[in-house]
PDB file of C-alpha atoms and ligand atoms in Angstrom:
ATOM      1  CA  MET A  23       0.000   0.000   0.000  1.00 77.00           C
ATOM      2  CA  GLN A  24       1.290   3.445  -0.971  1.00 88.00           C
ATOM      3  CA  LEU A  25       1.617   5.718   2.085  1.00 95.00           C
ATOM      4  CA  SER A  26       1.878   9.508   1.952  1.00 95.00           C
ATOM      5  CA  PRO A  27       3.787  11.007   4.897  1.00 96.00           C
ATOM      6  CA  TYR A  28       1.558  13.134   7.080  1.00 97.00           C
ATOM      7  CA  SER A  29       2.521  15.938   9.433  1.00 97.00           C
ATOM      8  CA  ILE A  30       0.487  15.883  12.649  1.00 98.00           C
ATOM      9  CA  GLN A  31      -0.540  19.382  13.770  1.00 98.00           C
ATOM     10  CA  LYS A  32      -2.240  18.525  17.025  1.00 98.00           C
ATOM     11  CA  VAL A  33      -3.075  15.347  18.918  1.00 98.00           C
ATOM     12  CA  SER A  34      -6.272  14.887  20.935  1.00 98.00           C
ATOM     13  CA  VAL A  35      -5.908  12.159  23.551  1.00 99.00           C
ATOM     14  CA  LEU A  36      -9.296  10.922  24.737  1.00 99.00           C
ATOM     15  CA  LEU A  37      -9.497   9.274  28.133  1.00 98.00           C
ATOM     16  CA  PRO A  38     -12.832   7.537  28.817  1.00 98.00           C
ATOM     17  CA  THR A  39     -13.185   6.973  32.539  1.00 98.00           C
ATOM     18  CA  TYR A  40     -15.477   5.264  34.953  1.00 98.00           C
ATOM     19  CA  ASN A  41     -14.114   5.057  38.499  1.00 98.00           C
ATOM     20  CA  GLU A  42     -10.465   5.709  37.675  1.00 98.00           C
ATOM     21  CA  VAL A  43      -9.656   8.066  40.549  1.00 98.00           C
ATOM     22  CA  GLY A  44      -6.607   5.981  41.509  1.00 98.00           C
ATOM     23  CA  ASN A  45      -5.093   6.174  38.009  1.00 98.00           C
ATOM     24  CA  ILE A  46      -6.194   9.292  36.219  1.00 98.00           C
ATOM     25  CA  ALA A  47      -3.873  11.938  37.731  1.00 98.00           C
ATOM     26  CA  ASP A  48      -0.675   9.951  37.101  1.00 98.00           C
ATOM     27  CA  LEU A  49      -1.902   8.884  33.686  1.00 98.00           C
ATOM     28  CA  ILE A  50      -2.575  12.460  32.572  1.00 98.00           C
ATOM     29  CA  GLU A  51       0.877  13.481  33.752  1.00 98.00           C
ATOM     30  CA  ASP A  52       2.615  10.570  32.006  1.00 98.00           C
ATOM     31  CA  ILE A  53       0.753  11.189  28.744  1.00 98.00           C
ATOM     32  CA  HIS A  54       1.541  14.901  28.875  1.00 98.00           C
ATOM     33  CA  SER A  55       5.254  14.115  29.391  1.00 98.00           C
ATOM     34  CA  ALA A  56       5.327  11.418  26.691  1.00 98.00           C
ATOM     35  CA  LEU A  57       3.920  13.647  23.943  1.00 98.00           C
ATOM     36  CA  GLN A  58       6.198  15.783  21.798  1.00 96.00           C
ATOM     37  CA  HIS A  59       3.408  17.039  19.537  1.00 98.00           C
ATOM     38  CA  PRO A  60       1.060  19.882  20.443  1.00 98.00           C
ATOM     39  CA  HIS A  61      -1.807  18.166  22.218  1.00 98.00           C
ATOM     40  CA  GLU A  62      -4.950  18.271  24.297  1.00 98.00           C
ATOM     41  CA  ILE A  63      -6.093  15.613  26.755  1.00 98.00           C
ATOM     42  CA  ILE A  64      -9.852  15.191  27.049  1.00 99.00           C
ATOM     43  CA  VAL A  65     -11.145  13.126  29.955  1.00 99.00           C
ATOM     44  CA  VAL A  66     -14.675  11.899  29.260  1.00 98.00           C
ATOM     45  CA  ASP A  67     -15.957  10.749  32.604  1.00 98.00           C
ATOM     46  CA  ASP A  68     -19.343   9.113  33.108  1.00 98.00           C
ATOM     47  CA  ASN A  69     -19.922  10.954  36.389  1.00 98.00           C
ATOM     48  CA  SER A  70     -17.938   8.324  38.290  1.00 98.00           C
ATOM     49  CA  PRO A  71     -19.105   7.933  41.884  1.00 97.00           C
ATOM     50  CA  ASP A  72     -15.453   7.730  43.027  1.00 98.00           C
ATOM     51  CA  GLY A  73     -14.852  11.407  42.209  1.00 98.00           C
ATOM     52  CA  THR A  74     -12.746  11.026  39.035  1.00 98.00           C
ATOM     53  CA  SER A  75     -14.288  14.216  37.572  1.00 98.00           C
ATOM     54  CA  ASP A  76     -13.576  16.251  40.719  1.00 98.00           C
ATOM     55  CA  LEU A  77      -9.948  15.173  40.674  1.00 98.00           C
ATOM     56  CA  VAL A  78      -9.537  16.060  36.993  1.00 98.00           C
ATOM     57  CA  GLN A  79     -11.260  19.403  37.599  1.00 98.00           C
ATOM     58  CA  SER A  80      -8.783  20.157  40.385  1.00 98.00           C
ATOM     59  CA  ILE A  81      -5.842  19.387  38.049  1.00 98.00           C
ATOM     60  CA  ILE A  82      -7.367  21.719  35.440  1.00 98.00           C
ATOM     61  CA  SER A  83      -7.791  24.439  38.083  1.00 98.00           C
ATOM     62  CA  ARG A  84      -4.120  24.118  39.094  1.00 97.00           C
ATOM     63  CA  GLY A  85      -3.234  24.786  35.455  1.00 96.00           C
ATOM     64  CA  ASP A  86      -0.230  22.431  35.381  1.00 92.00           C
ATOM     65  CA  ILE A  87      -1.352  20.600  32.272  1.00 97.00           C
ATOM     66  CA  PRO A  88      -2.289  23.036  29.515  1.00 94.00           C
ATOM     67  CA  GLY A  89      -4.787  21.507  27.134  1.00 96.00           C
ATOM     68  CA  LEU A  90      -6.386  19.292  29.771  1.00 98.00           C
ATOM     69  CA  ARG A  91     -10.178  19.258  29.360  1.00 98.00           C
ATOM     70  CA  LEU A  92     -12.992  17.483  31.161  1.00 98.00           C
ATOM     71  CA  GLU A  93     -16.366  16.354  29.907  1.00 98.00           C
ATOM     72  CA  THR A  94     -18.590  14.853  32.577  1.00 98.00           C
ATOM     73  CA  ARG A  95     -21.482  12.900  31.101  1.00 98.00           C
ATOM     74  CA  VAL A  96     -24.417  12.543  33.437  1.00 97.00           C
ATOM     75  CA  ARG A  97     -26.731  10.261  31.526  1.00 95.00           C
ATOM     76  CA  ASP A  98     -26.646   7.316  29.171  1.00 94.00           C
ATOM     77  CA  ARG A  99     -23.391   5.882  30.498  1.00 95.00           C
ATOM     78  CA  GLY A 100     -21.265   3.886  28.082  1.00 96.00           C
ATOM     79  CA  LEU A 101     -17.716   3.420  26.833  1.00 97.00           C
ATOM     80  CA  THR A 102     -18.425   3.802  23.113  1.00 97.00           C
ATOM     81  CA  LYS A 103     -20.683   6.834  23.649  1.00 97.00           C
ATOM     82  CA  SER A 104     -17.965   8.433  25.774  1.00 98.00           C
ATOM     83  CA  ILE A 105     -15.288   7.907  23.138  1.00 98.00           C
ATOM     84  CA  TRP A 106     -17.651   9.282  20.493  1.00 98.00           C
ATOM     85  CA  ARG A 107     -18.308  12.345  22.653  1.00 98.00           C
ATOM     86  CA  GLY A 108     -14.536  12.811  22.915  1.00 98.00           C
ATOM     87  CA  ILE A 109     -14.249  12.651  19.125  1.00 98.00           C
ATOM     88  CA  GLU A 110     -16.956  15.324  18.828  1.00 98.00           C
ATOM     89  CA  LEU A 111     -15.046  17.576  21.233  1.00 98.00           C
ATOM     90  CA  ALA A 112     -11.587  16.911  19.771  1.00 98.00           C
ATOM     91  CA  THR A 113      -9.836  19.741  17.945  1.00 98.00           C
ATOM     92  CA  GLY A 114      -6.698  17.810  16.947  1.00 98.00           C
ATOM     93  CA  ASP A 115      -6.265  16.337  13.471  1.00 98.00           C
ATOM     94  CA  THR A 116      -5.143  13.056  15.056  1.00 98.00           C
ATOM     95  CA  VAL A 117      -7.056  11.325  17.819  1.00 98.00           C
ATOM     96  CA  VAL A 118      -5.696   8.796  20.326  1.00 99.00           C
ATOM     97  CA  TRP A 119      -7.623   6.870  22.920  1.00 98.00           C
ATOM     98  CA  MET A 120      -6.758   4.218  25.463  1.00 98.00           C
ATOM     99  CA  ASP A 121      -7.816   2.587  28.741  1.00 98.00           C
ATOM    100  CA  CYS A 122      -7.163   4.675  31.845  1.00 98.00           C
ATOM    101  CA  ASP A 123      -5.887   1.910  34.101  1.00 96.00           C
ATOM    102  CA  PHE A 124      -2.200   1.890  32.995  1.00 97.00           C
ATOM    103  CA  SER A 125      -2.708  -1.364  31.077  1.00 96.00           C
ATOM    104  CA  MET A 126      -1.577   0.598  28.020  1.00 98.00           C
ATOM    105  CA  PRO A 127       1.762   2.368  28.560  1.00 98.00           C
ATOM    106  CA  PRO A 128       1.727   6.065  27.599  1.00 98.00           C
ATOM    107  CA  ALA A 129       5.253   5.550  26.183  1.00 98.00           C
ATOM    108  CA  VAL A 130       3.665   3.654  23.268  1.00 98.00           C
ATOM    109  CA  ILE A 131       1.658   6.692  22.110  1.00 98.00           C
ATOM    110  CA  PRO A 132       4.636   8.311  20.301  1.00 98.00           C
ATOM    111  CA  LYS A 133       5.181   5.041  18.411  1.00 98.00           C
ATOM    112  CA  LEU A 134       1.568   5.095  17.235  1.00 98.00           C
ATOM    113  CA  LEU A 135       1.935   8.733  16.208  1.00 98.00           C
ATOM    114  CA  ALA A 136       5.134   7.939  14.296  1.00 98.00           C
ATOM    115  CA  LYS A 137       3.116   5.465  12.210  1.00 98.00           C
ATOM    116  CA  ALA A 138       0.412   8.092  11.630  1.00 98.00           C
ATOM    117  CA  GLU A 139       3.183  10.405  10.369  1.00 98.00           C
ATOM    118  CA  GLU A 140       4.425   7.658   8.051  1.00 98.00           C
ATOM    119  CA  GLY A 141       0.954   7.934   6.520  1.00 98.00           C
ATOM    120  CA  TYR A 142      -1.047   5.155   8.145  1.00 98.00           C
ATOM    121  CA  ASP A 143      -4.702   6.093   8.662  1.00 97.00           C
ATOM    122  CA  ILE A 144      -4.871   3.951  11.791  1.00 98.00           C
ATOM    123  CA  ALA A 145      -2.151   2.731  14.182  1.00 98.00           C
ATOM    124  CA  VAL A 146      -3.232   0.241  16.831  1.00 98.00           C
ATOM    125  CA  GLY A 147      -1.429  -0.826  20.005  1.00 98.00           C
ATOM    126  CA  SER A 148      -1.418  -4.621  19.782  1.00 98.00           C
ATOM    127  CA  ARG A 149      -0.913  -7.398  22.324  1.00 97.00           C
ATOM    128  CA  PHE A 150      -0.927 -10.124  19.722  1.00 96.00           C
ATOM    129  CA  VAL A 151       1.803  -9.208  17.228  1.00 97.00           C
ATOM    130  CA  SER A 152       5.396 -10.234  17.713  1.00 96.00           C
ATOM    131  CA  GLY A 153       6.907  -8.227  20.580  1.00 96.00           C
ATOM    132  CA  GLY A 154       3.535  -7.600  22.220  1.00 96.00           C
ATOM    133  CA  ASN A 155       2.135  -9.396  25.246  1.00 93.00           C
ATOM    134  CA  GLN A 156      -1.242 -10.083  26.757  1.00 91.00           C
ATOM    135  CA  LYS A 157      -1.304  -9.182  30.454  1.00 85.00           C
ATOM    136  CA  GLN A 158      -0.397 -11.758  33.067  1.00 85.00           C
ATOM    137  CA  HIS A 159      -2.939 -12.647  35.699  1.00 84.00           C
ATOM    138  CA  ALA A 160      -2.694 -10.487  38.827  1.00 79.00           C
ATOM    139  CA  ALA A 161      -4.654 -10.308  42.073  1.00 75.00           C
ATOM    140  CA  GLY A 162      -8.192  -8.992  41.575  1.00 75.00           C
ATOM    141  CA  GLU A 163      -8.283  -9.855  37.857  1.00 80.00           C
ATOM    142  CA  SER A 164     -10.301 -12.499  36.110  1.00 82.00           C
ATOM    143  CA  ARG A 165      -8.194 -15.327  34.641  1.00 87.00           C
ATOM    144  CA  LEU A 166     -11.194 -16.230  32.517  1.00 86.00           C
ATOM    145  CA  ALA A 167     -11.431 -12.730  31.025  1.00 86.00           C
ATOM    146  CA  ILE A 168      -7.738 -12.750  30.047  1.00 89.00           C
ATOM    147  CA  LEU A 169      -8.015 -16.228  28.511  1.00 89.00           C
ATOM    148  CA  LEU A 170     -11.251 -15.398  26.670  1.00 88.00           C
ATOM    149  CA  SER A 171      -9.751 -12.212  25.271  1.00 89.00           C
ATOM    150  CA  SER A 172      -6.833 -14.173  23.748  1.00 91.00           C
ATOM    151  CA  VAL A 173      -9.102 -16.932  22.390  1.00 91.00           C
ATOM    152  CA  LEU A 174     -11.609 -14.401  21.049  1.00 91.00           C
ATOM    153  CA  ASN A 175      -8.870 -12.618  19.128  1.00 93.00           C
ATOM    154  CA  VAL A 176      -7.649 -15.848  17.496  1.00 93.00           C
ATOM    155  CA  CYS A 177     -11.262 -16.552  16.420  1.00 92.00           C
ATOM    156  CA  LEU A 178     -11.681 -13.005  15.138  1.00 93.00           C
ATOM    157  CA  ARG A 179      -8.547 -13.338  13.020  1.00 94.00           C
ATOM    158  CA  LEU A 180      -9.885 -16.544  11.489  1.00 94.00           C
ATOM    159  CA  LEU A 181     -13.362 -15.116  10.903  1.00 93.00           C
ATOM    160  CA  LEU A 182     -12.484 -11.581   9.817  1.00 94.00           C
ATOM    161  CA  HIS A 183      -9.165 -10.485   8.352  1.00 92.00           C
ATOM    162  CA  PHE A 184      -6.180 -12.739   9.052  1.00 90.00           C
ATOM    163  CA  ARG A 185      -3.561 -10.005   8.736  1.00 93.00           C
ATOM    164  CA  PHE A 186      -4.928  -8.116  11.745  1.00 97.00           C
ATOM    165  CA  HIS A 187      -4.364  -9.456  15.284  1.00 97.00           C
ATOM    166  CA  ASP A 188      -5.807  -7.359  18.134  1.00 97.00           C
ATOM    167  CA  TYR A 189      -9.464  -6.726  17.335  1.00 96.00           C
ATOM    168  CA  THR A 190     -10.305  -5.739  20.913  1.00 95.00           C
ATOM    169  CA  SER A 191      -7.297  -3.503  21.546  1.00 97.00           C
ATOM    170  CA  GLY A 192      -8.948  -0.147  22.264  1.00 98.00           C
ATOM    171  CA  PHE A 193      -5.534   1.586  21.983  1.00 98.00           C
ATOM    172  CA  ILE A 194      -5.402   3.613  18.792  1.00 98.00           C
ATOM    173  CA  ALA A 195      -4.166   6.651  16.925  1.00 98.00           C
ATOM    174  CA  ILE A 196      -6.427   7.609  14.041  1.00 98.00           C
ATOM    175  CA  ARG A 197      -6.911  10.607  11.790  1.00 97.00           C
ATOM    176  CA  ARG A 198      -9.962  12.524  12.919  1.00 98.00           C
ATOM    177  CA  ASP A 199     -11.260  12.992   9.379  1.00 96.00           C
ATOM    178  CA  MET A 200     -11.874   9.235   9.202  1.00 96.00           C
ATOM    179  CA  PHE A 201     -14.947   9.811  11.355  1.00 97.00           C
ATOM    180  CA  GLN A 202     -16.691  11.666   8.568  1.00 94.00           C
ATOM    181  CA  GLU A 203     -16.983   8.237   6.978  1.00 93.00           C
ATOM    182  CA  ILE A 204     -16.981   5.722   9.848  1.00 95.00           C
ATOM    183  CA  LYS A 205     -18.963   6.036  13.073  1.00 95.00           C
ATOM    184  CA  LEU A 206     -18.380   4.035  16.258  1.00 97.00           C
ATOM    185  CA  LYS A 207     -21.027   1.359  16.788  1.00 95.00           C
ATOM    186  CA  GLY A 208     -21.856  -0.734  19.826  1.00 91.00           C
ATOM    187  CA  ASP A 209     -21.733   0.019  23.492  1.00 87.00           C
ATOM    188  CA  TYR A 210     -18.570  -1.512  24.859  1.00 92.00           C
ATOM    189  CA  GLY A 211     -15.334  -2.965  23.453  1.00 91.00           C
ATOM    190  CA  GLU A 212     -17.068  -4.516  20.435  1.00 94.00           C
ATOM    191  CA  TYR A 213     -17.049  -1.110  18.703  1.00 97.00           C
ATOM    192  CA  PHE A 214     -13.346  -1.723  18.028  1.00 97.00           C
ATOM    193  CA  ILE A 215     -13.953  -4.890  15.977  1.00 96.00           C
ATOM    194  CA  ASP A 216     -16.499  -3.012  13.883  1.00 97.00           C
ATOM    195  CA  LEU A 217     -14.214   0.010  13.397  1.00 97.00           C
ATOM    196  CA  ILE A 218     -11.157  -1.987  12.350  1.00 97.00           C
ATOM    197  CA  PHE A 219     -12.962  -4.402  10.061  1.00 97.00           C
ATOM    198  CA  ARG A 220     -14.838  -1.664   8.220  1.00 97.00           C
ATOM    199  CA  ALA A 221     -11.656   0.407   7.902  1.00 97.00           C
ATOM    200  CA  ILE A 222      -9.776  -2.552   6.403  1.00 97.00           C
ATOM    201  CA  LEU A 223     -12.601  -3.306   3.939  1.00 96.00           C
ATOM    202  CA  LEU A 224     -12.709   0.359   2.925  1.00 96.00           C
ATOM    203  CA  GLY A 225      -9.014   0.135   2.020  1.00 95.00           C
ATOM    204  CA  HIS A 226      -7.597   2.279   4.818  1.00 96.00           C
ATOM    205  CA  SER A 227      -4.028   1.626   5.894  1.00 97.00           C
ATOM    206  CA  VAL A 228      -3.932  -0.011   9.313  1.00 98.00           C
ATOM    207  CA  VAL A 229      -0.793  -0.989  11.234  1.00 98.00           C
ATOM    208  CA  GLU A 230      -0.250  -2.689  14.586  1.00 98.00           C
ATOM    209  CA  ILE A 231       2.471  -1.714  17.062  1.00 98.00           C
ATOM    210  CA  PRO A 232       3.331  -4.260  19.751  1.00 98.00           C
ATOM    211  CA  TYR A 233       2.939  -3.338  23.393  1.00 98.00           C
ATOM    212  CA  ASP A 234       3.133  -5.128  26.721  1.00 96.00           C
ATOM    213  CA  CYS A 235      -0.280  -5.066  28.340  1.00 96.00           C
ATOM    214  CA  GLU A 236       0.093  -4.457  32.080  1.00 95.00           C
ATOM    215  CA  SER A 237      -2.281  -5.297  34.881  1.00 92.00           C
ATOM    216  CA  ARG A 238      -4.620  -2.535  35.979  1.00 93.00           C
ATOM    217  CA  ARG A 239      -2.803  -0.342  38.506  1.00 95.00           C
ATOM    218  CA  SER A 240      -5.763   0.673  40.694  1.00 95.00           C
ATOM    219  CA  GLY A 241      -9.515   0.073  40.782  1.00 94.00           C
ATOM    220  CA  GLU A 242     -11.674  -2.580  39.151  1.00 91.00           C
ATOM    221  CA  SER A 243     -12.167  -3.882  35.618  1.00 88.00           C
ATOM    222  CA  LYS A 244     -15.421  -2.795  33.992  1.00 86.00           C
ATOM    223  CA  THR A 245     -15.270  -5.551  31.378  1.00 81.00           C
ATOM    224  CA  ALA A 246     -15.180  -8.425  33.805  1.00 79.00           C
ATOM    225  CA  PRO A 247     -16.213  -7.395  37.317  1.00 82.00           C
ATOM    226  CA  ASN A 248     -18.103 -10.715  37.442  1.00 86.00           C
ATOM    227  CA  ILE A 249     -18.909 -13.699  35.218  1.00 87.00           C
ATOM    228  CA  ARG A 250     -22.429 -12.507  34.390  1.00 88.00           C
ATOM    229  CA  ILE A 251     -21.218  -9.175  32.945  1.00 88.00           C
ATOM    230  CA  LEU A 252     -18.333 -10.910  31.152  1.00 87.00           C
ATOM    231  CA  LEU A 253     -20.737 -13.326  29.430  1.00 88.00           C
ATOM    232  CA  LYS A 254     -23.173 -10.532  28.592  1.00 88.00           C
ATOM    233  CA  ARG A 255     -20.339  -8.631  26.922  1.00 87.00           C
ATOM    234  CA  GLY A 256     -19.186 -11.833  25.185  1.00 86.00           C
ATOM    235  CA  VAL A 257     -22.595 -12.319  23.553  1.00 89.00           C
ATOM    236  CA  LYS A 258     -22.448  -8.774  22.136  1.00 90.00           C
ATOM    237  CA  TYR A 259     -19.013  -9.520  20.688  1.00 90.00           C
ATOM    238  CA  LEU A 260     -20.410 -12.612  18.956  1.00 89.00           C
ATOM    239  CA  PHE A 261     -23.254 -10.570  17.447  1.00 92.00           C
ATOM    240  CA  VAL A 262     -20.728  -8.130  16.021  1.00 95.00           C
ATOM    241  CA  VAL A 263     -18.803 -11.001  14.425  1.00 93.00           C
ATOM    242  CA  LEU A 264     -22.025 -12.117  12.702  1.00 94.00           C
ATOM    243  CA  LYS A 265     -22.775  -8.557  11.654  1.00 96.00           C
ATOM    244  CA  MET A 266     -19.285  -8.271  10.155  1.00 96.00           C
ATOM    245  CA  GLN A 267     -20.070 -11.232   7.891  1.00 95.00           C
ATOM    246  CA  VAL A 268     -23.094  -9.291   6.597  1.00 96.00           C
ATOM    247  CA  ILE A 269     -20.833  -6.254   6.114  1.00 96.00           C
ATOM    248  CA  ARG A 270     -18.356  -8.414   4.195  1.00 96.00           C
ATOM    249  CA  VAL A 271     -21.094  -9.619   1.826  1.00 96.00           C
ATOM    250  CA  LYS A 272     -22.426  -6.077   1.372  1.00 96.00           C
ATOM    251  CA  HIS A 273     -18.926  -4.941   0.523  1.00 96.00           C
ATOM    252  CA  LEU A 274     -18.492  -7.759  -2.010  1.00 96.00           C
ATOM    253  CA  LEU A 275     -21.772  -6.683  -3.616  1.00 97.00           C
ATOM    254  CA  GLY A 276     -20.521  -3.109  -3.834  1.00 96.00           C
ATOM    255  CA  LEU A 277     -23.063  -1.795  -1.312  1.00 96.00           C
ATOM    256  CA  ARG A 278     -22.363   0.960   1.249  1.00 94.00           C
ATOM    257  CA  ILE A 279     -20.870  -0.332   4.502  1.00 95.00           C
ATOM    258  CA  THR A 280     -20.633   2.909   6.441  1.00 89.00           C
ATOM    259  CA  ASP A 281     -24.289   3.382   7.477  1.00 79.00           C
TER     260      ASP A 281
HETATM  261  N1  LIG B 309     -16.704   6.973  30.230  1.00 53.19           N
HETATM  262  C1  LIG B 309     -16.769   5.654  30.447  1.00 53.19           C
HETATM  263  N2  LIG B 309     -15.625   4.934  30.539  1.00 53.19           N
HETATM  264  C2  LIG B 309     -15.731   3.617  30.781  1.00 53.19           C
HETATM  265  C3  LIG B 309     -16.967   2.949  30.960  1.00 53.19           C
HETATM  266  N3  LIG B 309     -16.726   1.636  31.189  1.00 53.19           N
HETATM  267  C4  LIG B 309     -15.384   1.486  31.173  1.00 53.19           C
HETATM  268  N4  LIG B 309     -14.790   2.679  30.930  1.00 53.19           N
HETATM  269  C5  LIG B 309     -13.360   2.963  30.786  1.00 53.19           C
HETATM  270  O1  LIG B 309     -12.918   2.186  29.699  1.00 53.19           O
HETATM  271  C6  LIG B 309     -11.595   1.718  29.927  1.00 53.19           C
HETATM  272  C7  LIG B 309     -11.584   0.189  29.840  1.00 53.19           C
HETATM  273  O2  LIG B 309     -12.230  -0.368  30.980  1.00 53.19           O
HETATM  274  P1  LIG B 309     -11.492  -1.428  31.879  1.00 53.19           P
HETATM  275  O3  LIG B 309     -12.232  -1.543  33.160  1.00 53.19           O
HETATM  276  O4  LIG B 309     -10.042  -1.094  31.978  1.00 53.19           O
HETATM  277  O5  LIG B 309     -11.707  -2.731  31.016  1.00 53.19           O
HETATM  278  P2  LIG B 309     -10.733  -3.989  30.893  1.00 53.19           P
HETATM  279  O6  LIG B 309      -9.366  -3.470  30.588  1.00 53.19           O
HETATM  280  O7  LIG B 309     -11.308  -4.758  29.762  1.00 53.19           O
HETATM  281  O8  LIG B 309     -10.804  -4.688  32.199  1.00 53.19           O
HETATM  282  C8  LIG B 309     -11.184   2.284  31.273  1.00 53.19           C
HETATM  283  O9  LIG B 309     -10.522   3.506  31.058  1.00 53.19           O
HETATM  284  C9  LIG B 309     -12.514   2.518  31.959  1.00 53.19           C
HETATM  285  O10 LIG B 309     -12.476   3.502  32.965  1.00 53.19           O
HETATM  286  C10 LIG B 309     -18.163   3.740  30.860  1.00 53.19           C
HETATM  287  O11 LIG B 309     -19.288   3.269  30.986  1.00 53.19           O
HETATM  288  N5  LIG B 309     -17.991   5.073  30.590  1.00 53.19           N
HETATM  289 MG1  LIG B 310      -8.333  -2.062  31.256  1.00 53.19          MG
END
């Protein structure tokens, strides 16, 4: 694929949070230090009961991190909706988002941005390419969730596009103008499968950068706080895989796949 080098003017880092009071201050600081490009950091908090928004507001008031912004959503909680809200608020030409639990090291962001500057439309932090690692089990985490995530991604590779590896990454740098064409669909991590698969079918350049996934530093997982929620999420992921087969057929027939 022919890439045209691209000069990033401004990066918008979106941080969707729900109960991340133990992580968010250090994460903001680490991201701010890691970034060489002009940037803004937008925390989109779903009115977390642990006071995440209040903490971010106090950092903004101190003025230490220029470009730090806070959006507190008070209704219709959801990860995908929060990321989409961040995209609506973003003023950078390149958008990054990631988990706010330190599972995704801020030091990887410049590597993603370097790929965007090489001309890739999308650069994804990946646990499943050579050099990357899925997280090890740690206290308070679900072994089942970690195992299912690895198995799910092998299945997704077989069922969708074999050249891509981490369909549930959620760690991405992407040009903001892509969202004129593609919207985020779904309510939790399944939006990522949909986004990547559509982007690949549409011929966008997508690259994966390996990273070592760490255990959450503080607080609780929202994907797998218990088996019931994990299974509920799993069913939604399976529906998306089926939907992607419909999308594949539509694409083969030359029909629009961006609605
Ligand atoms: N705004 C918002 N963020 C959420 C919501 N659910 C999860 N998150 C955030 O999404 C990211 C991924 O969630 P996490 O608990 O780390 O999932 P896991 O890594 O799969 O265990 C974290 O930054 C969470 O704080 C939500 O409903 N709204
Ligand atoms: Mg996480």
